[in-house]
PDB file of C-alpha atoms in Angstrom:
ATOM      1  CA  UNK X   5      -5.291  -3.966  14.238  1.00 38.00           C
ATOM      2  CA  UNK X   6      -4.639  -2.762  18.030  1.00 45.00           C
ATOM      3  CA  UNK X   7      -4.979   0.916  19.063  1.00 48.00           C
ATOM      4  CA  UNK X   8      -1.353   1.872  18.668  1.00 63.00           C
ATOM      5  CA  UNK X   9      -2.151   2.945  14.702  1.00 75.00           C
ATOM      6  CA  UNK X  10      -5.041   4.652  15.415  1.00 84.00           C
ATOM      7  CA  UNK X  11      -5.371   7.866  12.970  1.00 89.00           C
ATOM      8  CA  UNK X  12      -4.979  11.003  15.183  1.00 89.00           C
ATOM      9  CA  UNK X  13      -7.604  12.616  13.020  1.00 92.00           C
ATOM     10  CA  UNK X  14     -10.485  10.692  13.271  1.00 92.00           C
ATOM     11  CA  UNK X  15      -9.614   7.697  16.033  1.00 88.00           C
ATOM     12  CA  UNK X  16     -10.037   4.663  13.625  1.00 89.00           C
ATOM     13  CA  UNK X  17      -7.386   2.328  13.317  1.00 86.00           C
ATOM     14  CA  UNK X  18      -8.206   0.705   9.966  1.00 90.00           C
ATOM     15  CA  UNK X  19      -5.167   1.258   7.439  1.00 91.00           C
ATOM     16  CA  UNK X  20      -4.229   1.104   3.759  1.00 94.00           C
ATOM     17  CA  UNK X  21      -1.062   0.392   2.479  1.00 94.00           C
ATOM     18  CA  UNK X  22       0.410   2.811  -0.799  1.00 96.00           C
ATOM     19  CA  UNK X  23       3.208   3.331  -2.117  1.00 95.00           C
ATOM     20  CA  UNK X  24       4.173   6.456  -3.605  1.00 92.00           C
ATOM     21  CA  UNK X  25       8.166   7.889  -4.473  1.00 90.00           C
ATOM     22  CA  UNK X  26      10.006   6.330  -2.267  1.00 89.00           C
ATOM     23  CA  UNK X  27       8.172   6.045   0.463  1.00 92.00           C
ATOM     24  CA  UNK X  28       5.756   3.456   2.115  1.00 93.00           C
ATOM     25  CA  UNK X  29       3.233   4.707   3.754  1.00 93.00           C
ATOM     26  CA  UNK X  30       0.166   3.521   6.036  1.00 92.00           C
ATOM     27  CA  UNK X  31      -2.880   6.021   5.799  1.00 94.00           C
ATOM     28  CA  UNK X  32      -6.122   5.859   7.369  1.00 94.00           C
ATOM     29  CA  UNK X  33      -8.661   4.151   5.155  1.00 94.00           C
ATOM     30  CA  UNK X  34     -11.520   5.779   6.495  1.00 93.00           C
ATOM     31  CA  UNK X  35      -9.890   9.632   6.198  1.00 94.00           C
ATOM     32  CA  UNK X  36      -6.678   8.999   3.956  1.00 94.00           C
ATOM     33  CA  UNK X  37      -4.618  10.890   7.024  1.00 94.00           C
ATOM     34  CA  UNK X  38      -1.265   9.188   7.094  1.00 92.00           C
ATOM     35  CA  UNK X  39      -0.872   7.016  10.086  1.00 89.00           C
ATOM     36  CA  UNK X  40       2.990   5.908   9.317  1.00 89.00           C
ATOM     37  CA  UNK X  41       5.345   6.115   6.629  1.00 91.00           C
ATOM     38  CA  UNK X  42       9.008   4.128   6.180  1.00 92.00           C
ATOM     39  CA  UNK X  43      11.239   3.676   3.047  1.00 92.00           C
ATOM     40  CA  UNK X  44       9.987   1.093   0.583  1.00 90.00           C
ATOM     41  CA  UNK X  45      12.846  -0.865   1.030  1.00 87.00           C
ATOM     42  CA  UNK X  46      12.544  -1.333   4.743  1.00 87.00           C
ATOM     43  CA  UNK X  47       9.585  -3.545   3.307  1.00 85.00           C
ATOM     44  CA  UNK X  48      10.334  -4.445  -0.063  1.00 82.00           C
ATOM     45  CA  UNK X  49      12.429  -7.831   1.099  1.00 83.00           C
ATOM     46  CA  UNK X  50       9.559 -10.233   1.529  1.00 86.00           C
ATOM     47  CA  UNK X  51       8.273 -12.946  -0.205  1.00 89.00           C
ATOM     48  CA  UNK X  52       4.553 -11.597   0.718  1.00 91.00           C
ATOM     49  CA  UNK X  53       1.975 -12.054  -1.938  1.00 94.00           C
ATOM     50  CA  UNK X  54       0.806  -8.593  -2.764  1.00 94.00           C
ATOM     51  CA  UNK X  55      -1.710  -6.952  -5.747  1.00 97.00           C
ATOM     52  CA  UNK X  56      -0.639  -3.191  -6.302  1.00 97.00           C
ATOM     53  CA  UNK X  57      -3.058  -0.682  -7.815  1.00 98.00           C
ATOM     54  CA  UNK X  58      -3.080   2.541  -9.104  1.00 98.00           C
ATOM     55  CA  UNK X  59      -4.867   4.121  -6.299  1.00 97.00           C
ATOM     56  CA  UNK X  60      -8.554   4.844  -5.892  1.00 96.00           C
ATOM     57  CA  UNK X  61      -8.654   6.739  -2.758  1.00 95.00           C
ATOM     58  CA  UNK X  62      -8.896   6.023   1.337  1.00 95.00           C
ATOM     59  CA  UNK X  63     -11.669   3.342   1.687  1.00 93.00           C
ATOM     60  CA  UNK X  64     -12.253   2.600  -2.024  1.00 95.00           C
ATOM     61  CA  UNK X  65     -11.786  -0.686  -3.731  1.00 93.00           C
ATOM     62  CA  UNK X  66      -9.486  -0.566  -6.530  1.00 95.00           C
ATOM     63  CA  UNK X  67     -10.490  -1.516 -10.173  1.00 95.00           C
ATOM     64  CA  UNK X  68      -9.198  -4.787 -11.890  1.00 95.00           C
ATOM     65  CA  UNK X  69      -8.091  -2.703 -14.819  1.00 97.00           C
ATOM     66  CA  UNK X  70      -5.754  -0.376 -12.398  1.00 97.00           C
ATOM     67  CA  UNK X  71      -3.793  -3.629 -11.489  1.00 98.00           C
ATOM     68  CA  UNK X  72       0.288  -2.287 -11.741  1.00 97.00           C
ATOM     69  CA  UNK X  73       1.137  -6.022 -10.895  1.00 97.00           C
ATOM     70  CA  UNK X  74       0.473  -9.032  -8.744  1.00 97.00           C
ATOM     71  CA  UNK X  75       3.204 -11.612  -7.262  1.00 96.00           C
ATOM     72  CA  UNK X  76       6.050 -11.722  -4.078  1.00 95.00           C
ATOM     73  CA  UNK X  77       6.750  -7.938  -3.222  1.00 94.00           C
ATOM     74  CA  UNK X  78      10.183  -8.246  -3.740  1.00 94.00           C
ATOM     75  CA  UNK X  79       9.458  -9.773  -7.150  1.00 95.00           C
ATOM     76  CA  UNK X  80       7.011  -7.073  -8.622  1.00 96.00           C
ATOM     77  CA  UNK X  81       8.884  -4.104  -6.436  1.00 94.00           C
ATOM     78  CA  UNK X  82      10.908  -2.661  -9.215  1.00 94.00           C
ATOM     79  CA  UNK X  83       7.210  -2.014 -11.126  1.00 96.00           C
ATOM     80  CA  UNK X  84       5.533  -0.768  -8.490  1.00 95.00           C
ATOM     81  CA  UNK X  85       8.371   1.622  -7.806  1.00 94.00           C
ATOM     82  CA  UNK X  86       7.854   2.570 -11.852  1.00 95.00           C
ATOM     83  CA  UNK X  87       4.260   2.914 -11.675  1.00 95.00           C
ATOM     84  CA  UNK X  88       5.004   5.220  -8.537  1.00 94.00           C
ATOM     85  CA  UNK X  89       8.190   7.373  -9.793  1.00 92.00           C
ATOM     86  CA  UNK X  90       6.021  10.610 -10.850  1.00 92.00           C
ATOM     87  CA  UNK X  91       4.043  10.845  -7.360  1.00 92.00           C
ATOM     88  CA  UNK X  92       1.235   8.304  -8.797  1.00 94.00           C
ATOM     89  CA  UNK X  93      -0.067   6.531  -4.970  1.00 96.00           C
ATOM     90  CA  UNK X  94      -0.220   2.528  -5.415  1.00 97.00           C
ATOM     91  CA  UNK X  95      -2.291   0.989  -3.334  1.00 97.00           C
ATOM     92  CA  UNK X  96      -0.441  -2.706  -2.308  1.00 96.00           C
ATOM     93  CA  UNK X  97      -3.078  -5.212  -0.827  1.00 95.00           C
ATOM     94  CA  UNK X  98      -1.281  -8.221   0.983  1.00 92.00           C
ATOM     95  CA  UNK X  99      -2.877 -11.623   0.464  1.00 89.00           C
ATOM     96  CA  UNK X 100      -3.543 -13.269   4.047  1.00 83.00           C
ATOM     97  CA  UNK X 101      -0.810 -15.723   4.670  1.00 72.00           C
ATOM     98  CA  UNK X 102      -1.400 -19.522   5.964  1.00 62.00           C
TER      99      UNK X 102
END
């Protein structure tokens, strides 16, 4: 990542993606201070392959059993917004493309 998204807390620029309401937000994985945040739906239009999970907290890896779903974000968006709708964070981890 380049230095524009670098956490104003603690200076590293190595994000997470989650999900929680509405919103999509970009935190910092090594201090969970939120580096960005946008409407889901300003990303929820792509064809991405993406595992969400119920969130384990800045830095840590998620469990296999807290997998919400696993597919093409705008094919598995309407459960992650479910999993999400009472404040629950998702964590969404894009697959590399190419």
């Amino acid at each position: 990542m380049n230095g524009v998204l670098a956490c104003v807390s603690c200076g590293r620029d190595d994000t997470e993606s989650v999900f929680r309401f509405g919103s999509y937000i970009l935190r910092c994985a090594a201090c969970g201070e939120t580096v960005v945040t946008t409407s889901f739906i300003a990303v929820l239009d792509t064809d991405h392959q993406c595992s969400a999970f119920v969130d384990a907290g800045p830095g840590q890896h998620p469990q296999p059993k807290a997998l919400v779903a696993r597919g093409p974000l705008r094919l598995i968006a309407t459960t992650i917004i479910a999993a999400a709708s009472d404040g629950t964070l998702v964590r969404l981890i894009f697959e590399p493309t190419g």
